[in-house]
Amino acid sequence: MRFQILGPTSALGEDGEPVALGGPRVRALLTLLALHAGRIVGGEQLVDGMYGPRPPEGVANALQSQVSRLRRALGRDLVEFHPAGYRLVADPQDVDARRFELLAQQGRQALAGGDPGRAATLLREALELWRGAPLSDAPHAEAAAAALAELRLAATEDRVQADLDLGRHRELVAELSQLTAAHPLRERLRAQLMRALYGSGRQAEALTVYDEARKILDEELGVEPGAGLAAAHLAVLRADPALGAAAPDAAPAARRRQGLRAQLTSFVGRAEEIEEVAARLRANRLVTLIGPGGAGKTRLATEAAEQEPGDVCFVALAPVSDDAGVPGAVLSALDIRDAPPTPDRLTVDPATRLVAALAGRSLLLVLDNCEHVVAATADLADLLLASCPELRVLVTGREALGITGESILPVAPLRLPPPETGDPLDYPAVRLFADRAAAVRPGFAVDAGNAAAVVRICRALDGLPLAIELAAARLRTLPVSDVAARLDDRFGLLTRGSRTALPRHQTLHAVVAWSWDLLDESEQRLARRLSVFIGGARPEAAEQVCGLSEDVLFSLAEKSLVEFVGGRFRMLETIRAFCAERLAESGEAESISEAHARYCLDLVMTADPRLRTGEQLEWLVRLDEESAELDAAIRWATASGRPEVALRLLAHCACYWWMRGHRVTGAHLAADLLTALAFQPPPGMEEEYVMCVLIRAWTGDVDDELRARLAEARQLLPAYSLPLRLEFLSMLLSAYTGPPGEYDEVYAALLDRADDLQPWQEALSYGGVGFLLQSVGRAAEALDNFERSLAAFKAIGERWGMVMTLSGLGSLYEAKGDFTTAVALADEALAAATELGAETEIAEALCRRGDARLHLAEATGARADYLRAAGMSRRNGSTETLAWAHLGLGQVALFQGDLDEARALLVQAREEVPADWYSAEDTRARIATALDEVNTRSAATPSADAPSAGALGEAVSEPPAGPPGEAVSEPPAGPASDPSTDPPGEAVNTPPLGPDGGTVSER
């Protein structure tokens, strides 16, 4: 089926016969859909095009009714419904308007390629598709109709040009006379008429056409003829022979650069963005650069305009005070003066004058800094683009224009280095700082002595070019280390911008204040409240905490006050600091921080139990998103005298922190909270308090005060009881304080409480029983319980428990001497821990695999495992696993005969073993055994340095039942027990090795 909209709308069937469409509304609907054939057209756009500014009541039903009628006429399959609107299922070339555009483009290309014959044929075919006024059955689609009419006129000019190149001068005079009368300001038509007249032997008349054109342009617009018309005039005066074969308006003219300032500084770090802007401008006629203040939009637009091969006009809209001044600013930048007033001359509004002046001109128009006059800029851009087909517009602002055809390109801050990087100058933010700093302090360079401070400055300023330049300017009077140290008061520090810059670009505070002042009251309220979020917020979180609808949040995003990244709305730190100041001034800081803490508490209480189910990966990722918020909420609750809130938050974060290896952060937060509590539990919160004490001990940095609290922890909770609120507590309690009694008592308590266990607790208890049985030498029964534990954890999809149980199984097979199976089990544990993203468990699995590999004499593989484990443990603060890794590396060195390295590594491991870690005795015993072997070999003859198989077995000596990390199930005898019989997992707690008797990643 074919569709005709270049005139009265019609649809032609396969036989070429018209299809009966029905009334005017159906025709209007088909017109709008055909105009965008193959693409979805929004319901609002259809309503606007069908009914104009006054749609009827129940317009949604009315639209559906017209769609139904159109489907009956065309066939249901040709009009598709989509959630965003409707789509006409048709090839765009089956619509005469789209085919016209394609043919006109091909004709223009043929003309430019020097093939006027083919160009004339194509352009005639295109123009013959017209049957009347375009979109005549959609009277409210004026803009689209105007654009098509303009394309028709441009195609006519191209066709005339092709005919002139073919020597058809006499045939064109009459047609061109009519066209210039209908379009008196169209300079290309007048130049073509001059050429046709001259080619017909009518030179004087050709010169008269020029004089008439100059007079009209002066009276109507106050401008002189453009380059093309002036070139045609000069060619006629000179009797240029080229007039008979080539178009005078095609003569090359010098590029015009209006309003573009020469730059005084280098352009750093935007090569990819420049290419992207150029590509967008080739593909789209309207491109808008959006971003926060100081992101470098103006400079990027300027550099892109400088590389433009054609004419450019740069219009600075920042000085414009109101919407009415926008067209005038563009006229002024184009150097179009007002026509001299006369009594009989009608006043022509600036927008109309612009349309007339730009109608036939190929130009890139840059409208810079439009955010305060965005509505007027949008209206003018829409008008000019619809009326001037050779015009392209590049806009900069803090929000998009929001009009059809706009290509939006966000301008991000400069790319930043990580806190620790090998070469910071690989990153454009640092290169910009170095460049601007060298300008104010000759000889300045980024080197090893100042690199950390420079990186800190650039990261603190979010990579914003203007902020970085202001910071670099401070090096006139301050060393770089002082600038970095003073950025907590960034708005007081960065106040020395260029005197010739706009006032809002002279200080960092003014940059952000300009954006702030453009917000309405509700946007300002949300912006200041949103500053309570450290790492951004999901829409529902922002709405819950800040008390405003997400529509206001979307508005802030559109205005570049917030950015949408990874499903979260976040502020650049500079903007957040400004908004935090406004929050403090408003008197709302306390209530908003409390709402933020309540949101975080609700989240962790929902997430915590799910971390021990098959949903754990999903919830770990969810908590990863909110990690900074959780830390901030705990700090606020601790500092503001709300210890109960802080305790609950911290206690329900424990399992997440443990699985993710956030040991150092958790321990520091717990230390501050314990100080605020004066080491006394609030009434009824003994479980939370004990959890806080245990978290404080995570890093192994235990002083006398904490040692005493650890000793009290077991007494604060009833023996052999299940925690009422904190399922994960029992595992940690066992890890740090050991079982509550002798083996028989613990085992009896487990049997007594077995019916009370939830699935995770039951799975954990099987593992705990396995560790207990192993500790008393009942290996076969231990193996059975480990396998039941592993099956139970797999049934509920809980990977962390799987890793713990696999580690216990591995220790059993190591004890039996089946190191090949132990390696396979470690591989399985490593895969599960990697899927979980638990670095502590990954490090432990690597250490266990390293132990088994070393027994198999695979020293190279064992060393690689220990090195990787050491790196992970160092990052996450797991000193017990770090000690295990260094113990393993010492054993590898011993195996390879490097006694000095072995001694150094073993001594280092001994110093790293946490003094108060419940299961550390086994690790110390292994270290002592290995050091004895080193000393024995050192005293022996040189030939004794090469290890034998027996020496290897002595050095590695029955790898411990578990790593020196998170203890899970120490032998009932306590730390003084024989290391060779220590169980491999975490100590049992009430009931043994259930959720109360934690068993996890061993030691």
PDB file of C-alpha atoms in Angstrom, residues 101-113 119 122-123 151 154-155 158 188 389-390:
ATOM      1  CA  GLU A 101      13.012  13.733   0.415  1.00  0.00           C
ATOM      2  CA  LEU A 102      15.099  10.781  -0.778  1.00  0.00           C
ATOM      3  CA  LEU A 103      14.929  11.770  -4.442  1.00  0.00           C
ATOM      4  CA  ALA A 104      15.671  15.409  -3.615  1.00  0.00           C
ATOM      5  CA  GLN A 105      18.722  14.350  -1.635  1.00  0.00           C
ATOM      6  CA  GLN A 106      19.943  12.119  -4.446  1.00  0.00           C
ATOM      7  CA  GLY A 107      19.415  14.938  -6.935  1.00  0.00           C
ATOM      8  CA  ARG A 108      21.371  17.344  -4.777  1.00  0.00           C
ATOM      9  CA  GLN A 109      24.223  14.847  -4.524  1.00  0.00           C
ATOM     10  CA  ALA A 110      24.256  14.355  -8.277  1.00  0.00           C
ATOM     11  CA  LEU A 111      24.375  18.114  -8.761  1.00  0.00           C
ATOM     12  CA  ALA A 112      27.284  18.453  -6.353  1.00  0.00           C
ATOM     13  CA  GLY A 113      29.005  15.571  -8.129  1.00  0.00           C
ATOM     14  CA  ALA A 119      20.251  15.678 -11.031  1.00  0.00           C
ATOM     15  CA  LEU A 122      15.834  12.977 -10.103  1.00  0.00           C
ATOM     16  CA  LEU A 123      14.652  16.382  -8.937  1.00  0.00           C
ATOM     17  CA  LEU A 151      12.260  21.366   1.173  1.00  0.00           C
ATOM     18  CA  ALA A 154      15.062  24.048  -2.046  1.00  0.00           C
ATOM     19  CA  ALA A 155      14.548  21.123  -4.443  1.00  0.00           C
ATOM     20  CA  ASP A 158      18.429  22.621  -7.160  1.00  0.00           C
ATOM     21  CA  ARG A 188      19.634  32.053  -4.496  1.00  0.00           C
ATOM     22  CA  PRO A 389      16.784  23.806   5.529  1.00  0.00           C
ATOM     23  CA  GLU A 390      20.504  24.545   5.277  1.00  0.00           C
TER      24      GLU A 390
END
